[in-house]
């Protein structure tokens, strides 16, 4: 079989023009066909394609990734001498580094630039330098979209996600070595069509936060506490700003083994809270956020009437070890009415594995330090401090 690669760029432009003039259904089918076409070409003719890579090839390949892997809508791709420019009103809940890492794998890409256009539609800019452009499908409202408009608060000890962490308690006479196992995440149920002002979505969060005593006198790694959380949320994103309004229920249940071995009296702690958070992506590498909440119902009484939270997140624009590792650092500060507004701070730093992504999300290896009121269940009246290391995955 003879592999012919020269006609591919023209064919890509023809498919793009057909997609722009056809209905949404035809746009989806042609997008899938284009992605499959480039995959076949790369598989069957790797040498020829490598020699014949040009801007049209990169534009077609990038459009296929954005549509099929990321489900990104209402954006444009322009390629000039291997420099890929992505212009979009927003990234549909995806972080810029996630999109950049995927596009960087395209053969022939020299550099990637991402420009956000919150006030207008994404278009291919006119210029004096010849360029190849492609348009990603038009935005539309949809059920169960990919990603989230409000990014996770990574250093928040009670943000639902998957993780397993070893903790070494530094100043606690009752606990020395612990293990925290968390299961949970957030799902966007429905997202409204983007406009010049932004996007909105509704969904839910659910999480289970478990703490085990690895140095218990019984030698059985006693379960200390389970915290369950369930929340309904409304999120909005416009350009670099995003906000989250959340109605959250949390209940705590101390472990039976711990009760039997320590003689501690069980206290069921649960509450309903309404909170609001505002986030700003200052740059691709820096995010700041803040907000607060008020307790609508609580048991037992006397848990205080609110919380205050703020923090910052750093994501390195540079990767290491041939693009596999990306340094990250997070800090979160919370004040609790239930502990007379004492401060709890959480600091985390480590690396993100860019080559171990699941559904666009990366696995992180982080070291952490926490100091302040115990975040677990009925232990909130105690102050604690720990160092830890663990694996984290945000779904």
Tab-separated table of C-alpha atoms in Angstrom:
chain	number	residue	atom	x	y	z
A	1	UNK	CA	0.000	0.000	0.000
A	2	UNK	CA	1.310	3.425	-0.915
A	3	UNK	CA	0.810	6.209	1.622
A	4	UNK	CA	-0.011	9.599	0.179
A	5	UNK	CA	0.215	12.476	2.630
A	6	UNK	CA	0.393	15.580	0.432
A	7	UNK	CA	-3.381	15.894	-0.232
A	8	UNK	CA	-4.230	15.780	3.461
A	9	UNK	CA	-4.006	19.530	4.218
A	10	UNK	CA	-6.406	20.445	1.407
A	11	UNK	CA	-8.756	17.670	2.406
A	12	UNK	CA	-8.760	18.977	5.971
A	13	UNK	CA	-9.725	22.477	4.787
A	14	UNK	CA	-12.553	21.018	2.663
A	15	UNK	CA	-13.918	19.094	5.663
A	16	UNK	CA	-13.737	22.209	7.834
A	17	UNK	CA	-15.668	24.280	5.259
A	18	UNK	CA	-18.330	21.584	4.972
A	19	UNK	CA	-18.638	21.409	8.740
A	20	UNK	CA	-19.067	25.170	9.083
A	21	UNK	CA	-21.992	25.211	6.617
A	22	UNK	CA	-23.752	22.060	7.834
A	23	UNK	CA	-25.949	21.333	10.869
A	24	UNK	CA	-24.745	20.372	14.313
A	25	UNK	CA	-25.162	16.656	13.706
A	26	UNK	CA	-23.019	16.774	10.568
A	27	UNK	CA	-20.418	18.879	12.423
A	28	UNK	CA	-20.078	16.211	15.088
A	29	UNK	CA	-19.703	13.404	12.522
A	30	UNK	CA	-17.090	15.243	10.475
A	31	UNK	CA	-15.182	16.119	13.644
A	32	UNK	CA	-15.074	12.436	14.565
A	33	UNK	CA	-14.089	11.474	11.034
A	34	UNK	CA	-11.260	13.988	11.006
A	35	UNK	CA	-9.891	12.763	14.343
A	36	UNK	CA	-10.018	9.133	13.143
A	37	UNK	CA	-8.474	10.101	9.797
A	38	UNK	CA	-5.447	11.707	11.409
A	39	UNK	CA	-5.041	8.760	13.787
A	40	UNK	CA	-4.990	6.344	10.807
A	41	UNK	CA	-2.502	8.490	8.921
A	42	UNK	CA	-0.163	8.642	11.902
A	43	UNK	CA	-0.396	4.898	12.396
A	44	UNK	CA	0.062	3.788	8.780
A	45	UNK	CA	2.434	6.462	7.520
A	46	UNK	CA	4.482	7.748	10.446
A	47	UNK	CA	7.581	8.596	8.433
A	48	UNK	CA	5.782	10.283	5.569
A	49	UNK	CA	3.635	12.387	7.847
A	50	UNK	CA	6.606	13.476	9.899
A	51	UNK	CA	8.223	14.728	6.702
A	52	UNK	CA	5.060	16.380	5.418
A	53	UNK	CA	3.789	17.995	8.618
A	54	UNK	CA	2.534	21.491	7.847
A	55	UNK	CA	0.255	24.060	9.406
A	56	UNK	CA	-2.922	22.563	7.903
A	57	UNK	CA	-2.095	19.179	9.395
A	58	UNK	CA	-1.537	20.745	12.832
A	59	UNK	CA	-4.782	22.746	12.616
A	60	UNK	CA	-6.837	19.686	11.684
A	61	UNK	CA	-5.230	17.509	14.337
A	62	UNK	CA	-5.699	20.181	17.030
A	63	UNK	CA	-9.360	20.662	16.131
A	64	UNK	CA	-9.950	16.919	16.416
A	65	UNK	CA	-8.375	16.846	19.901
A	66	UNK	CA	-10.351	19.858	21.112
A	67	UNK	CA	-13.660	18.448	19.879
A	68	UNK	CA	-13.294	14.741	20.618
A	69	UNK	CA	-11.023	14.624	23.681
A	70	UNK	CA	-12.022	17.854	25.428
A	71	UNK	CA	-15.507	18.513	23.958
A	72	UNK	CA	-14.490	22.162	23.602
A	73	UNK	CA	-16.961	24.346	21.725
A	74	UNK	CA	-16.952	27.798	20.137
A	75	UNK	CA	-13.190	28.223	19.639
A	76	UNK	CA	-10.773	28.687	16.753
A	77	UNK	CA	-7.315	27.368	15.943
A	78	UNK	CA	-4.763	29.293	13.878
A	79	UNK	CA	-1.350	27.877	12.961
A	80	UNK	CA	1.540	29.901	11.533
A	81	UNK	CA	4.899	28.181	10.996
A	82	UNK	CA	4.116	25.659	13.723
A	83	UNK	CA	2.946	28.252	16.262
A	84	UNK	CA	-0.555	27.220	17.362
A	85	UNK	CA	-2.930	29.952	18.543
A	86	UNK	CA	-6.120	28.864	20.312
A	87	UNK	CA	-8.747	31.574	20.766
A	88	UNK	CA	-11.855	30.902	22.855
A	89	UNK	CA	-14.416	32.625	25.034
A	90	UNK	CA	-13.574	30.090	27.737
A	91	UNK	CA	-12.176	26.580	28.077
A	92	UNK	CA	-15.382	24.920	29.236
A	93	UNK	CA	-14.143	24.196	32.745
A	94	UNK	CA	-10.733	22.940	31.616
A	95	UNK	CA	-7.460	24.424	32.817
A	96	UNK	CA	-5.180	26.017	30.251
A	97	UNK	CA	-2.294	23.715	31.189
A	98	UNK	CA	-4.434	20.634	30.465
A	99	UNK	CA	-5.268	21.854	26.975
A	100	UNK	CA	-1.717	23.020	26.335
A	101	UNK	CA	-0.243	19.656	27.350
A	102	UNK	CA	-2.525	17.767	24.947
A	103	UNK	CA	-1.828	20.093	22.008
A	104	UNK	CA	1.926	19.951	22.644
A	105	UNK	CA	1.892	16.268	21.643
A	106	UNK	CA	0.931	17.126	18.055
A	107	UNK	CA	3.859	16.591	15.641
A	108	UNK	CA	5.231	19.856	14.293
A	109	UNK	CA	3.960	22.155	17.048
A	110	UNK	CA	6.635	24.705	17.945
A	111	UNK	CA	4.765	26.808	20.480
A	112	UNK	CA	1.224	27.073	21.891
A	113	UNK	CA	-0.558	30.321	22.712
A	114	UNK	CA	-4.012	30.554	24.299
A	115	UNK	CA	-6.046	33.764	24.122
A	116	UNK	CA	-9.336	34.228	25.963
A	117	UNK	CA	-12.077	36.380	24.433
A	118	UNK	CA	-14.805	36.861	27.055
A	119	UNK	CA	-16.457	39.747	25.249
A	120	UNK	CA	-16.849	38.300	21.773
A	121	UNK	CA	-16.908	35.223	19.620
A	122	UNK	CA	-13.730	33.351	18.838
A	123	UNK	CA	-12.581	34.091	15.308
A	124	UNK	CA	-9.540	33.487	13.200
A	125	UNK	CA	-7.632	36.797	13.249
A	126	UNK	CA	-6.680	38.439	10.005
A	127	UNK	CA	-3.013	39.230	9.435
A	128	UNK	CA	-0.357	39.782	6.873
A	129	UNK	CA	1.393	36.488	7.593
A	130	UNK	CA	-0.224	33.500	5.833
A	131	UNK	CA	-1.853	31.204	8.380
A	132	UNK	CA	-4.053	28.129	8.431
A	133	UNK	CA	-7.178	28.284	10.600
A	134	UNK	CA	-9.904	25.925	11.755
A	135	UNK	CA	-13.074	26.487	13.766
A	136	UNK	CA	-14.216	24.236	16.575
A	137	UNK	CA	-17.936	23.459	16.753
A	138	UNK	CA	-20.407	26.104	17.882
A	139	UNK	CA	-21.277	26.165	21.600
A	140	UNK	CA	-24.542	24.644	22.775
A	141	UNK	CA	-26.320	23.766	26.021
A	142	UNK	CA	-25.787	20.162	27.069
A	143	UNK	CA	-26.345	17.577	29.770
A	144	UNK	CA	-23.369	16.145	31.672
A	145	UNK	CA	-20.647	18.233	30.013
A	146	UNK	CA	-16.975	17.542	30.412
A	147	UNK	CA	-15.046	19.372	33.129
A	148	UNK	CA	-16.211	21.942	35.669
A	149	UNK	CA	-16.534	25.705	35.460
A	150	UNK	CA	-15.225	26.144	39.018
A	151	UNK	CA	-11.882	24.419	39.592
A	152	UNK	CA	-11.280	22.378	42.765
A	153	UNK	CA	-9.800	24.064	45.818
A	154	UNK	CA	-6.889	21.662	46.034
A	155	UNK	CA	-5.639	22.525	49.524
A	156	UNK	CA	-9.103	22.509	51.131
A	157	UNK	CA	-9.088	19.453	53.453
A	158	UNK	CA	-12.810	18.916	52.792
A	159	UNK	CA	-12.942	19.276	49.006
A	160	UNK	CA	-14.373	16.029	47.544
A	161	UNK	CA	-11.786	14.086	45.536
A	162	UNK	CA	-9.905	10.777	45.471
A	163	UNK	CA	-6.769	10.562	47.598
A	164	UNK	CA	-4.754	8.456	49.997
A	165	UNK	CA	-2.397	10.257	52.387
A	166	UNK	CA	-0.044	9.367	55.218
A	167	UNK	CA	-0.110	11.840	58.114
A	168	UNK	CA	2.452	12.291	60.856
A	169	UNK	CA	0.863	14.230	63.721
A	170	UNK	CA	3.384	16.606	65.288
A	171	UNK	CA	1.824	17.787	68.545
A	172	UNK	CA	-1.027	15.422	69.317
A	173	UNK	CA	-0.687	13.210	72.371
A	174	UNK	CA	-3.588	11.011	71.235
A	175	UNK	CA	-2.569	10.291	67.618
A	176	UNK	CA	0.873	9.776	66.083
A	177	UNK	CA	0.531	8.166	62.670
A	178	UNK	CA	-2.590	8.349	60.558
A	179	UNK	CA	-3.892	7.545	57.113
A	180	UNK	CA	-6.542	9.600	55.332
A	181	UNK	CA	-8.516	7.932	52.527
A	182	UNK	CA	-10.905	10.151	50.593
A	183	UNK	CA	-13.391	9.246	47.870
A	184	UNK	CA	-15.519	11.741	45.985
A	185	UNK	CA	-15.858	14.298	43.248
A	186	UNK	CA	-18.141	16.719	41.457
A	187	UNK	CA	-20.422	16.217	38.448
A	188	UNK	CA	-21.856	18.931	36.243
A	189	UNK	CA	-25.410	17.867	35.376
A	190	UNK	CA	-26.376	20.653	32.971
A	191	UNK	CA	-24.433	23.532	31.416
A	192	UNK	CA	-26.045	26.521	29.718
A	193	UNK	CA	-24.847	27.640	26.290
A	194	UNK	CA	-21.945	30.104	26.438
A	195	UNK	CA	-22.620	33.742	25.683
A	196	UNK	CA	-20.554	36.902	25.587
A	197	UNK	CA	-20.984	37.087	29.366
A	198	UNK	CA	-19.997	33.513	30.259
A	199	UNK	CA	-21.353	30.057	31.110
A	200	UNK	CA	-23.321	28.587	34.004
A	201	UNK	CA	-23.918	25.055	35.231
A	202	UNK	CA	-25.665	23.105	37.978
A	203	UNK	CA	-24.465	19.864	39.512
A	204	UNK	CA	-23.608	18.038	42.708
A	205	UNK	CA	-20.653	17.053	44.876
A	206	UNK	CA	-20.294	13.981	47.063
A	207	UNK	CA	-17.449	12.833	49.248
A	208	UNK	CA	-16.356	10.449	51.997
A	209	UNK	CA	-13.400	11.437	54.198
A	210	UNK	CA	-11.997	8.645	56.380
A	211	UNK	CA	-9.226	8.843	58.971
A	212	UNK	CA	-7.435	5.785	60.406
A	213	UNK	CA	-5.097	5.483	63.385
A	214	UNK	CA	-1.985	3.584	62.250
A	215	UNK	CA	-0.440	3.537	65.733
A	216	UNK	CA	-3.421	2.471	67.829
A	217	UNK	CA	-2.774	0.353	70.904
A	218	UNK	CA	-4.936	-2.427	69.452
A	219	UNK	CA	-2.655	-2.713	66.425
A	220	UNK	CA	-5.681	-2.883	64.112
A	221	UNK	CA	-5.464	0.522	62.393
A	222	UNK	CA	-8.670	1.745	64.025
A	223	UNK	CA	-11.109	3.857	62.069
A	224	UNK	CA	-11.172	7.214	63.845
A	225	UNK	CA	-13.817	9.062	61.895
A	226	UNK	CA	-15.905	9.208	58.719
A	227	UNK	CA	-17.151	12.517	57.328
A	228	UNK	CA	-19.836	12.398	54.635
A	229	UNK	CA	-20.615	15.403	52.474
A	230	UNK	CA	-23.235	15.997	49.796
A	231	UNK	CA	-23.792	19.299	48.011
A	232	UNK	CA	-25.826	20.867	45.230
A	233	UNK	CA	-24.070	23.689	43.409
A	234	UNK	CA	-24.503	26.448	40.868
A	235	UNK	CA	-21.322	27.607	39.115
A	236	UNK	CA	-20.622	30.456	36.728
A	237	UNK	CA	-17.541	31.353	34.690
A	238	UNK	CA	-16.871	34.471	32.654
A	239	UNK	CA	-13.336	34.905	31.353
A	240	UNK	CA	-10.889	34.693	34.247
A	241	UNK	CA	-13.613	34.905	36.907
A	242	UNK	CA	-15.591	31.988	38.301
A	243	UNK	CA	-17.957	31.603	41.221
A	244	UNK	CA	-19.566	28.738	43.113
A	245	UNK	CA	-22.781	28.822	45.155
A	246	UNK	CA	-23.186	25.624	47.146
A	247	UNK	CA	-25.742	24.115	49.531
A	248	UNK	CA	-23.758	21.579	51.502
A	249	UNK	CA	-24.708	18.899	54.046
A	250	UNK	CA	-22.021	17.256	56.179
A	251	UNK	CA	-22.360	14.548	58.803
A	252	UNK	CA	-19.648	12.919	60.909
A	253	UNK	CA	-19.496	9.484	62.508
A	254	UNK	CA	-16.732	8.445	64.867
A	255	UNK	CA	-15.281	4.952	64.424
A	256	UNK	CA	-16.623	2.099	66.576
A	257	UNK	CA	-13.150	0.629	67.161
A	258	UNK	CA	-11.879	3.941	68.439
A	259	UNK	CA	-14.861	4.258	70.809
A	260	UNK	CA	-14.276	0.795	72.240
A	261	UNK	CA	-10.550	1.302	72.754
A	262	UNK	CA	-10.571	4.889	74.023
A	263	UNK	CA	-13.815	5.189	75.964
A	264	UNK	CA	-14.672	8.390	74.113
A	265	UNK	CA	-18.327	9.424	74.098
A	266	UNK	CA	-19.944	9.557	70.664
A	267	UNK	CA	-21.139	12.972	69.447
A	268	UNK	CA	-22.927	13.067	66.092
A	269	UNK	CA	-21.857	16.260	64.336
A	270	UNK	CA	-23.814	17.399	61.280
A	271	UNK	CA	-24.827	20.658	59.665
A	272	UNK	CA	-26.223	22.276	56.516
A	273	UNK	CA	-24.264	25.190	55.095
A	274	UNK	CA	-24.756	27.687	52.290
A	275	UNK	CA	-21.473	29.064	50.971
A	276	UNK	CA	-20.280	31.301	48.160
A	277	UNK	CA	-16.791	31.331	46.646
A	278	UNK	CA	-15.210	33.624	44.055
A	279	UNK	CA	-12.099	32.696	42.063
A	280	UNK	CA	-9.837	34.713	39.755
A	281	UNK	CA	-7.237	33.264	37.354
A	282	UNK	CA	-4.709	36.097	37.451
A	283	UNK	CA	-2.400	34.260	35.046
A	284	UNK	CA	-2.131	30.720	33.724
A	285	UNK	CA	0.111	29.957	36.701
A	286	UNK	CA	-1.683	31.852	39.502
A	287	UNK	CA	-5.206	31.560	40.879
A	288	UNK	CA	-6.618	33.319	43.939
A	289	UNK	CA	-9.965	32.752	45.625
A	290	UNK	CA	-12.055	33.696	48.628
A	291	UNK	CA	-15.502	33.368	50.117
A	292	UNK	CA	-17.558	32.424	53.121
A	293	UNK	CA	-20.508	30.431	54.353
A	294	UNK	CA	-23.321	30.452	56.866
A	295	UNK	CA	-24.743	27.464	58.771
A	296	UNK	CA	-28.465	26.978	58.190
A	297	UNK	CA	-28.874	24.009	60.556
A	298	UNK	CA	-26.508	22.368	63.021
A	299	UNK	CA	-26.323	19.566	65.540
A	300	UNK	CA	-25.280	19.836	68.280
A	301	UNK	CA	-26.003	23.502	68.881
A	302	UNK	CA	-23.141	25.899	69.368
A	303	UNK	CA	-21.156	25.124	66.193
A	304	UNK	CA	-20.971	28.811	65.313
A	305	UNK	CA	-22.763	30.475	62.459
A	306	UNK	CA	-20.258	30.691	59.653
A	307	UNK	CA	-16.908	30.191	57.956
A	308	UNK	CA	-14.448	32.332	55.987
A	309	UNK	CA	-12.064	30.905	53.390
A	310	UNK	CA	-9.373	32.228	51.044
A	311	UNK	CA	-6.289	30.911	49.289
A	312	UNK	CA	-3.983	30.792	46.282
A	313	UNK	CA	-2.821	28.135	43.815
A	314	UNK	CA	0.365	28.050	41.731
A	315	UNK	CA	0.726	25.884	38.618
A	316	UNK	CA	4.103	25.958	36.893
A	317	UNK	CA	3.955	26.921	33.195
A	318	UNK	CA	7.056	24.751	32.707
A	319	UNK	CA	7.179	20.964	32.711
A	320	UNK	CA	10.152	18.710	33.440
A	321	UNK	CA	11.368	15.225	32.552
A	322	UNK	CA	10.284	15.544	28.910
A	323	UNK	CA	6.912	17.022	29.797
A	324	UNK	CA	5.956	14.383	32.364
A	325	UNK	CA	6.103	16.453	35.568
A	326	UNK	CA	4.612	19.861	36.373
A	327	UNK	CA	5.315	21.513	39.766
A	328	UNK	CA	2.280	22.768	41.710
A	329	UNK	CA	1.723	24.487	45.063
A	330	UNK	CA	-1.481	25.320	46.943
A	331	UNK	CA	-2.403	27.227	50.102
A	332	UNK	CA	-5.780	27.409	51.845
A	333	UNK	CA	-6.809	29.364	54.951
A	334	UNK	CA	-10.105	28.936	56.810
A	335	UNK	CA	-11.646	30.553	59.883
A	336	UNK	CA	-14.391	28.754	61.793
A	337	UNK	CA	-17.143	30.242	63.917
A	338	UNK	CA	-17.453	26.917	65.753
A	339	UNK	CA	-13.913	27.356	67.139
A	340	UNK	CA	-14.243	31.077	67.927
A	341	UNK	CA	-12.794	32.016	64.521
A	342	UNK	CA	-9.499	30.252	65.004
A	343	UNK	CA	-7.434	29.808	61.841
A	344	UNK	CA	-6.784	26.545	60.036
A	345	UNK	CA	-4.156	26.626	57.282
A	346	UNK	CA	-3.289	23.966	54.727
A	347	UNK	CA	-0.229	24.098	52.441
A	348	UNK	CA	0.494	21.524	49.727
A	349	UNK	CA	3.266	21.247	47.127
A	350	UNK	CA	4.486	18.615	44.713
A	351	UNK	CA	4.232	17.468	41.124
A	352	UNK	CA	1.472	16.713	38.669
A	353	UNK	CA	1.952	13.726	36.349
A	354	UNK	CA	1.064	15.063	32.903
A	355	UNK	CA	1.324	11.628	31.258
A	356	UNK	CA	-1.086	9.947	33.728
A	357	UNK	CA	-4.296	11.806	32.913
A	358	UNK	CA	-7.773	10.353	33.334
A	359	UNK	CA	-10.640	12.240	31.680
A	360	UNK	CA	-8.391	15.284	31.396
A	361	UNK	CA	-7.476	15.218	35.093
A	362	UNK	CA	-3.957	14.517	36.315
A	363	UNK	CA	-2.689	12.524	39.275
A	364	UNK	CA	-0.690	14.554	41.801
A	365	UNK	CA	1.957	13.558	44.345
A	366	UNK	CA	1.904	16.154	47.132
A	367	UNK	CA	3.490	16.800	50.485
A	368	UNK	CA	1.317	18.752	52.900
A	369	UNK	CA	1.265	20.614	56.176
A	370	UNK	CA	-1.833	21.464	58.193
A	371	UNK	CA	-2.197	23.453	61.376
A	372	UNK	CA	-5.369	24.513	63.176
A	373	UNK	CA	-8.655	23.032	64.400
A	374	UNK	CA	-9.034	19.310	63.671
A	375	UNK	CA	-11.103	19.074	60.449
A	376	UNK	CA	-12.413	15.586	61.268
A	377	UNK	CA	-15.800	15.151	62.928
A	378	UNK	CA	-16.221	15.667	66.648
A	379	UNK	CA	-12.473	16.303	67.069
A	380	UNK	CA	-13.026	19.900	65.883
A	381	UNK	CA	-12.599	21.199	69.440
A	382	UNK	CA	-8.959	20.039	69.383
A	383	UNK	CA	-6.100	21.789	67.634
A	384	UNK	CA	-3.679	19.706	65.642
A	385	UNK	CA	-0.743	19.855	63.273
A	386	UNK	CA	0.569	17.300	60.806
A	387	UNK	CA	2.941	16.649	57.931
A	388	UNK	CA	1.806	14.307	55.185
A	389	UNK	CA	2.450	12.879	51.754
A	390	UNK	CA	-0.107	11.400	49.399
A	391	UNK	CA	-1.557	10.814	45.952
A	392	UNK	CA	-4.483	12.958	44.806
A	393	UNK	CA	-6.870	12.748	41.874
A	394	UNK	CA	-9.654	15.227	41.151
A	395	UNK	CA	-12.509	13.849	39.024
